[in-house]
PDB file of C-alpha atoms in Angstrom:
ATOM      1  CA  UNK A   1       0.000   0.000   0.000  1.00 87.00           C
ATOM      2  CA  UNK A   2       2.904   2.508   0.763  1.00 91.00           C
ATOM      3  CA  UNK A   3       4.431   1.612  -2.387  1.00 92.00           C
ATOM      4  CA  UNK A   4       1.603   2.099  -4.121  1.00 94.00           C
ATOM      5  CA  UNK A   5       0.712   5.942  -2.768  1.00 95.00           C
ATOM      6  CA  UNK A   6       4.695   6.314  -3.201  1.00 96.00           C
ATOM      7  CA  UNK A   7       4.288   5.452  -6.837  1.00 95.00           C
ATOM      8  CA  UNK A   8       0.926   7.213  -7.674  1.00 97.00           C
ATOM      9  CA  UNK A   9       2.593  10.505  -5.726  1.00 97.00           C
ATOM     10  CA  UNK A  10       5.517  10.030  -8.323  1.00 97.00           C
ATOM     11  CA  UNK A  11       3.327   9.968 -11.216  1.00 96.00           C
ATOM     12  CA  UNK A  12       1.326  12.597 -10.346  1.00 97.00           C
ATOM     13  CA  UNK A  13       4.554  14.896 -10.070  1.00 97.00           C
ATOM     14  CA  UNK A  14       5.665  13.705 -13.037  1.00 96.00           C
ATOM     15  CA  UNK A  15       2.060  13.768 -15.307  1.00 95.00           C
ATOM     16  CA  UNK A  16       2.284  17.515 -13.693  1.00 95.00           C
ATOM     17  CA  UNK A  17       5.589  18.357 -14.564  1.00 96.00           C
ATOM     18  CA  UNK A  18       5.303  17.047 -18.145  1.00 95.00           C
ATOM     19  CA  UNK A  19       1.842  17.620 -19.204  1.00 93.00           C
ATOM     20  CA  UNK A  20       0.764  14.240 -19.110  1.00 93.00           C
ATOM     21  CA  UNK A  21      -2.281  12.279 -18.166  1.00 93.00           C
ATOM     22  CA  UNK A  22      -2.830   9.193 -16.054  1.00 95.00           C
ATOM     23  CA  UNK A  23      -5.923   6.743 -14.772  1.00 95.00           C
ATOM     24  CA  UNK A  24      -6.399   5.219 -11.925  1.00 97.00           C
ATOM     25  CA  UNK A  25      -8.627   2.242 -11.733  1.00 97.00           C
ATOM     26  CA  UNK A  26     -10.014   1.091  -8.314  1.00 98.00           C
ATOM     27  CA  UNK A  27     -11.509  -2.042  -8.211  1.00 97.00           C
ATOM     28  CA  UNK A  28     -13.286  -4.023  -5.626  1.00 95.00           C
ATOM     29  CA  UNK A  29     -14.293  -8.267  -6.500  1.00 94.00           C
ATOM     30  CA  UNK A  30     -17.996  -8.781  -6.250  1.00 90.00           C
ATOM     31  CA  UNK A  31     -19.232 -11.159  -4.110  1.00 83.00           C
ATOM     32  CA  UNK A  32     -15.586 -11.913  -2.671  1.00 89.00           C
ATOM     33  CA  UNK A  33     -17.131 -12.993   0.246  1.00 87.00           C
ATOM     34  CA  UNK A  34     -19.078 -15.984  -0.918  1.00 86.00           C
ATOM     35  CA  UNK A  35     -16.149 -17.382  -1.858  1.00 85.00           C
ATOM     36  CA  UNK A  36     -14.330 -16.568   1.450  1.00 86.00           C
ATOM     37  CA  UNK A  37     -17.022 -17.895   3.499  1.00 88.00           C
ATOM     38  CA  UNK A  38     -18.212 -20.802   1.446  1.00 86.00           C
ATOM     39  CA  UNK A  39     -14.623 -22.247   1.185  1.00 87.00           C
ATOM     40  CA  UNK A  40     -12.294 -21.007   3.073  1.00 90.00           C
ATOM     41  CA  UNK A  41      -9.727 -18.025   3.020  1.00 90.00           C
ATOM     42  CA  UNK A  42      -7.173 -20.322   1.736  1.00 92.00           C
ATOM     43  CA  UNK A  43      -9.222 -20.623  -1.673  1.00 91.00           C
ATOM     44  CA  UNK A  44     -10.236 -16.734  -1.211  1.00 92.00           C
ATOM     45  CA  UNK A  45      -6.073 -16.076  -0.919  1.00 94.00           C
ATOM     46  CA  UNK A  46      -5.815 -18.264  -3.835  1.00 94.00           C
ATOM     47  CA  UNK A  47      -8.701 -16.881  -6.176  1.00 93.00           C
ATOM     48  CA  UNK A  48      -6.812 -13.498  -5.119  1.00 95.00           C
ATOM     49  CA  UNK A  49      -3.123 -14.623  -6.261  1.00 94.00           C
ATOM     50  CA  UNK A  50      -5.058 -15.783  -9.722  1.00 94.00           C
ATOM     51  CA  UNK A  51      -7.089 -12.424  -9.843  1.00 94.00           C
ATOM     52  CA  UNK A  52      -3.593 -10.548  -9.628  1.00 93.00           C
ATOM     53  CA  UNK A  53      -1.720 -12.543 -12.047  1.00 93.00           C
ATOM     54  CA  UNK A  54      -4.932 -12.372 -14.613  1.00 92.00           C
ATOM     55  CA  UNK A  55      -4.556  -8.621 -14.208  1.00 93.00           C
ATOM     56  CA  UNK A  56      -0.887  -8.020 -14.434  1.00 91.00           C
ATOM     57  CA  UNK A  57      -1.510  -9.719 -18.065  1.00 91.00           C
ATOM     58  CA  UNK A  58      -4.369  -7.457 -19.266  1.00 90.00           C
ATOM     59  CA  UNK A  59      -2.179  -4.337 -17.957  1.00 90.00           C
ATOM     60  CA  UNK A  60       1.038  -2.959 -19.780  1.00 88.00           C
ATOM     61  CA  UNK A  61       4.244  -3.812 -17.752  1.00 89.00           C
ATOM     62  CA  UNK A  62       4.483  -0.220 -17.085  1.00 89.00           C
ATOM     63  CA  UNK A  63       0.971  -0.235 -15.221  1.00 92.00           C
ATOM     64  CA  UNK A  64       1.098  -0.733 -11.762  1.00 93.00           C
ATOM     65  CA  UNK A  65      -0.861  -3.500 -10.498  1.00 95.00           C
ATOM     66  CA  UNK A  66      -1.597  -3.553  -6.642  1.00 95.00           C
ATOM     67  CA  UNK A  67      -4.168  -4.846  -3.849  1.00 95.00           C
ATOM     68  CA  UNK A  68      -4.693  -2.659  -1.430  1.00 93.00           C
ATOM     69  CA  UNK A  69      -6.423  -4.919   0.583  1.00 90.00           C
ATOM     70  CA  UNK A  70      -9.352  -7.359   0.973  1.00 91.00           C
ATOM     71  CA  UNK A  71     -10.322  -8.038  -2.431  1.00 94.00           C
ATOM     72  CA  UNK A  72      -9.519  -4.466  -3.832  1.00 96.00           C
ATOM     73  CA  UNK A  73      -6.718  -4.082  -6.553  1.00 97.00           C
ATOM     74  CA  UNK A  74      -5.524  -0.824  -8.200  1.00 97.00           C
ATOM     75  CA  UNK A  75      -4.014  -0.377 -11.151  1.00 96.00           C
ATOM     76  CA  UNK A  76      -2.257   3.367 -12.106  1.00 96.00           C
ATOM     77  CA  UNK A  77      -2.468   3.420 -15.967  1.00 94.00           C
ATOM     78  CA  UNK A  78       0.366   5.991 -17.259  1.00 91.00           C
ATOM     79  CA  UNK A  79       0.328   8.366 -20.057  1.00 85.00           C
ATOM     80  CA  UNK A  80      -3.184   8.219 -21.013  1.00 86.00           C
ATOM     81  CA  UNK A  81      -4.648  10.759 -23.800  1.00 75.00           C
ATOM     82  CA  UNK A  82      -6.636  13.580 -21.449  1.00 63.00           C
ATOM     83  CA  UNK A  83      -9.164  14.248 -23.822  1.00 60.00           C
ATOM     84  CA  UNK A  84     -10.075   9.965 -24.972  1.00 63.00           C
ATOM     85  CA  UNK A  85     -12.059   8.802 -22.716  1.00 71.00           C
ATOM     86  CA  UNK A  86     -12.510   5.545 -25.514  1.00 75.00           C
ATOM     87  CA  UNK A  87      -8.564   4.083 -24.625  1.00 84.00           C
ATOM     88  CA  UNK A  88      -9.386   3.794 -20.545  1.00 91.00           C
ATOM     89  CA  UNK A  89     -12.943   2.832 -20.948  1.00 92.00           C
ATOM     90  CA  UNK A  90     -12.009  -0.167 -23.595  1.00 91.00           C
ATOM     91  CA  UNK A  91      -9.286  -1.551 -21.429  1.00 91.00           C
ATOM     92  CA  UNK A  92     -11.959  -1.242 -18.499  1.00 94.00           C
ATOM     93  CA  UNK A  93     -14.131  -3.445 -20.813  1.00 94.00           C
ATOM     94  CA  UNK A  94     -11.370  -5.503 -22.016  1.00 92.00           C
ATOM     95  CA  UNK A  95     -10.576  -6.640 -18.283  1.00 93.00           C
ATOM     96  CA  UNK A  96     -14.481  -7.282 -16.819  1.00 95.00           C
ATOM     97  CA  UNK A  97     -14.594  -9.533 -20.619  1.00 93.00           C
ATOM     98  CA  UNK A  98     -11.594 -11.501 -19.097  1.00 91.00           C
ATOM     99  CA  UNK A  99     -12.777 -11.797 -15.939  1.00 90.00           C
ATOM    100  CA  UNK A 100     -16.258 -13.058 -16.861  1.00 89.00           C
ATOM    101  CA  UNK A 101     -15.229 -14.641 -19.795  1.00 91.00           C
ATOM    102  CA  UNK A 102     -12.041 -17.423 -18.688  1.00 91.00           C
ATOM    103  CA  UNK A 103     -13.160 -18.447 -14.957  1.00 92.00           C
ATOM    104  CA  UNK A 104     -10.921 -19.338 -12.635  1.00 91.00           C
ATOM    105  CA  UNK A 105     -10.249 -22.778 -10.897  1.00 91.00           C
ATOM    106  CA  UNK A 106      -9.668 -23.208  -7.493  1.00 89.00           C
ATOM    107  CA  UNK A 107      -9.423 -26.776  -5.623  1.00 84.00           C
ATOM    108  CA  UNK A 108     -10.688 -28.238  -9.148  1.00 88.00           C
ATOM    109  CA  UNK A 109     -14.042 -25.635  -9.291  1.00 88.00           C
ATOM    110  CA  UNK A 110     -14.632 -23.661 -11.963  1.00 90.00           C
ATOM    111  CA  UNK A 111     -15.727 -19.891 -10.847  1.00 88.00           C
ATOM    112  CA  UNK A 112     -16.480 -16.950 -12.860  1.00 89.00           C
ATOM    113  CA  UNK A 113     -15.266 -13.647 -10.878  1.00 89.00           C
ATOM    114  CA  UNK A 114     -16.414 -10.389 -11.893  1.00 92.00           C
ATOM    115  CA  UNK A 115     -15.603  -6.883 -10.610  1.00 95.00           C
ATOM    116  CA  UNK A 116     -16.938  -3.308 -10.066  1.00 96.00           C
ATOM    117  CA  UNK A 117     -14.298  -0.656 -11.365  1.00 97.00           C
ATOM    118  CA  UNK A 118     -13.971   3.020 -10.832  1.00 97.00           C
ATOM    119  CA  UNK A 119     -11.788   4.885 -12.352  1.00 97.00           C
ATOM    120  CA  UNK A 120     -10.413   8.986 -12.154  1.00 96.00           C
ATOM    121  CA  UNK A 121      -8.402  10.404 -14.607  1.00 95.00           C
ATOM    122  CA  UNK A 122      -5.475  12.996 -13.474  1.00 96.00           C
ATOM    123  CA  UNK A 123      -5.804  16.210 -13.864  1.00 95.00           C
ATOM    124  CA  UNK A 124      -9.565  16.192 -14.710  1.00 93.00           C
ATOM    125  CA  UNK A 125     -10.903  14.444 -11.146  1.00 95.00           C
ATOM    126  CA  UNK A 126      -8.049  15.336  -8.891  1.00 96.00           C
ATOM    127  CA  UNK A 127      -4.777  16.621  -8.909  1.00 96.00           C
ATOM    128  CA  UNK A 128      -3.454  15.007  -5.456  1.00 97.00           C
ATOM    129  CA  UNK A 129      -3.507  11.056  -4.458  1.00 97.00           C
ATOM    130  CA  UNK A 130      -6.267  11.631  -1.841  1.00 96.00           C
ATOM    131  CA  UNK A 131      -8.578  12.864  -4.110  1.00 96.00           C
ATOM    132  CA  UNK A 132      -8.124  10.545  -7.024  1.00 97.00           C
ATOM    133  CA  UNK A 133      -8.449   7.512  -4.731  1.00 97.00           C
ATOM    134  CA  UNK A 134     -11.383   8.908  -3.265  1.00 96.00           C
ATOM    135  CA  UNK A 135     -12.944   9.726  -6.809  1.00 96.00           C
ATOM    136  CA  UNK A 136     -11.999   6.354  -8.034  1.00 97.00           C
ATOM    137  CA  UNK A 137     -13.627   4.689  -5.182  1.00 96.00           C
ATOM    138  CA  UNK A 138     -17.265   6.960  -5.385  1.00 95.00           C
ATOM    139  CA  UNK A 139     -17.133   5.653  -9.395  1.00 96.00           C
ATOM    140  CA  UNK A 140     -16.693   2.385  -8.060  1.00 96.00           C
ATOM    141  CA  UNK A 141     -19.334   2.016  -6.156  1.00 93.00           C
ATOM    142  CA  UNK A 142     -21.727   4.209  -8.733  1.00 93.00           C
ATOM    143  CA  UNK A 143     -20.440   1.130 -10.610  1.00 95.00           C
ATOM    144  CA  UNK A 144     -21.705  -1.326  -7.932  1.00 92.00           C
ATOM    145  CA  UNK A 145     -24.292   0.135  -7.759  1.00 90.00           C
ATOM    146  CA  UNK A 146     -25.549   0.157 -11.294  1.00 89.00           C
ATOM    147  CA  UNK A 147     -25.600  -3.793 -11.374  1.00 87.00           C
ATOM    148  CA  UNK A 148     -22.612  -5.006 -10.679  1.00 83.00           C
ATOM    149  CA  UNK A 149     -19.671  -6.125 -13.347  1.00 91.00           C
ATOM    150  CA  UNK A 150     -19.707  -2.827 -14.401  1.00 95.00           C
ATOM    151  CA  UNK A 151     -17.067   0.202 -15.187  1.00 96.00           C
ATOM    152  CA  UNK A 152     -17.850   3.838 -14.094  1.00 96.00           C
ATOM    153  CA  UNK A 153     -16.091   6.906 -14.808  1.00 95.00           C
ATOM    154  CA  UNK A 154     -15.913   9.789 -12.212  1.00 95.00           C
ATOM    155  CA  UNK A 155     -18.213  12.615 -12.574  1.00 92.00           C
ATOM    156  CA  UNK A 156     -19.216  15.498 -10.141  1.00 86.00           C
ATOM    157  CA  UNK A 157     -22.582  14.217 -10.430  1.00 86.00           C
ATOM    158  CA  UNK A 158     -21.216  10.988  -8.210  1.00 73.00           C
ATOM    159  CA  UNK A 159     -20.010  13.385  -5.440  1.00 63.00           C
ATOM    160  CA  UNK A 160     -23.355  15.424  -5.580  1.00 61.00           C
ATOM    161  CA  UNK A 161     -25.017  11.980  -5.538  1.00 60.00           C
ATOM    162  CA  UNK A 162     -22.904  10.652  -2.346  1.00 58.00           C
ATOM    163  CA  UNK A 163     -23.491  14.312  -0.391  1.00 55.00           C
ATOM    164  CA  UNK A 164     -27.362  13.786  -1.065  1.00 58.00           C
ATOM    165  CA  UNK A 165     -27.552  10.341   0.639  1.00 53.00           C
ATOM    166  CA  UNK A 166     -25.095  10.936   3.620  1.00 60.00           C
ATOM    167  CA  UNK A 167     -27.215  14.360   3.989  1.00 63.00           C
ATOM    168  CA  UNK A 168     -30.457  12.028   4.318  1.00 69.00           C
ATOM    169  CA  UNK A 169     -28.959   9.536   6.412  1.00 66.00           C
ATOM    170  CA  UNK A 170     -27.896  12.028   9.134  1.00 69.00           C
ATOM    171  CA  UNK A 171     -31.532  13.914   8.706  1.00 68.00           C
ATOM    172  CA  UNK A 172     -33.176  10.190   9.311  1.00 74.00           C
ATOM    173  CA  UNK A 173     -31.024   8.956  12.189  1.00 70.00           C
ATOM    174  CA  UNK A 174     -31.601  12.469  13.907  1.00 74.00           C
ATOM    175  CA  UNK A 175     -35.208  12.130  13.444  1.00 72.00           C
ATOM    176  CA  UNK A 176     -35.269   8.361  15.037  1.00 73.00           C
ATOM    177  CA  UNK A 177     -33.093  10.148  17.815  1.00 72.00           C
ATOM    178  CA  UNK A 178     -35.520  12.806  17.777  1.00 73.00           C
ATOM    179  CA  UNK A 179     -38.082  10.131  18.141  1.00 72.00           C
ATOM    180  CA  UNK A 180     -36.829   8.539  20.876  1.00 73.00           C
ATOM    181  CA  UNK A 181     -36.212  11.443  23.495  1.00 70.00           C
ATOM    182  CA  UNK A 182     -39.839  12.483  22.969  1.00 65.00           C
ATOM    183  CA  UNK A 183     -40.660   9.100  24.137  1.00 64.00           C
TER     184      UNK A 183
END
């Protein structure tokens, strides 16, 4: 995880410095857990090894692949065009089509993983680590959310979205609290 914030840090000085663009995907494995629970966390840490490998192959040597933890990977895809969104977006396709389409075996069962990716591009959705992570994650679950399997790309929209829900939370759980000291 250090090495990874290390890294994106570096890029981001670098894309800076020389004009350059960069995406970050964040991914999180749906349905992780089934596997975990149903048969064990020695086939979960070996589904994971096999998830990582299957990505380093879709990804240019030059990418950097990482899990950050759980069943969440990264991958920091340099020198992207800033304007083509169609280059990020078809290797986001290209990876959920290898995922879904070549399962992977584990204790002689066949499973078919799928994921949920965000992704942020730098400059456009952030211009420090904290932010693009954080963007990358709120496109990530938008892509959850749409279904599952699924690719999102950051948009303000997503944070207006988030700020909307958390604001109705808090007004519901201080009405219940409300609630309960008239009581």
């Amino acid at each position: 995880r250090r090495m990874f914030l290390d890294h994106l840090n570096q890029i981001i000085r670098f894309s800076h410095h020389n004009n350059q663009s960069f995406a970050l995907f964040f991914m999180d494995l749906d349905n992780f857990k089934y596997i975990n629970d149903s048969l064990g966390h020695e086939a979960g840490d070996d589904l994971l090894i096999q998830i990582a490998g299957r990505l380093k192959s879709i990804f240019r040597s030059s990418d950097m692949v990482t899990r950050l933890g759980g069943d969440e990977f990264t991958v920091i895809i340099e020198n992207t065009k800033e304007s083509d969104q169609f280059e990020v977006t078809q290797l986001a396709q290209k990876l959920l089509d290898q995922l879904a389409n070549f399962p992977i075996v584990i204790g002689g069962r066949s499973f078919t993983v799928n994921t949920s990716i965000g992704i942020a591009k730098f400059p456009e959705n952030g211009l420090d680590s904290d932010t693009l992570l954080r963007h990358a994650d709120t496109a990530m679950y938008a892509a959850k959310k749409s279904g599952k399997s699924q690719y999102a790309l950051f948009s303000e929209e997503m944070n207006n979205d988030l700020r909307e829900h958390i604001e109705m939370e808090n007004a519901l759980k201080e009405a219940i609290r409300a609630k309960d000291r008239l009581s």
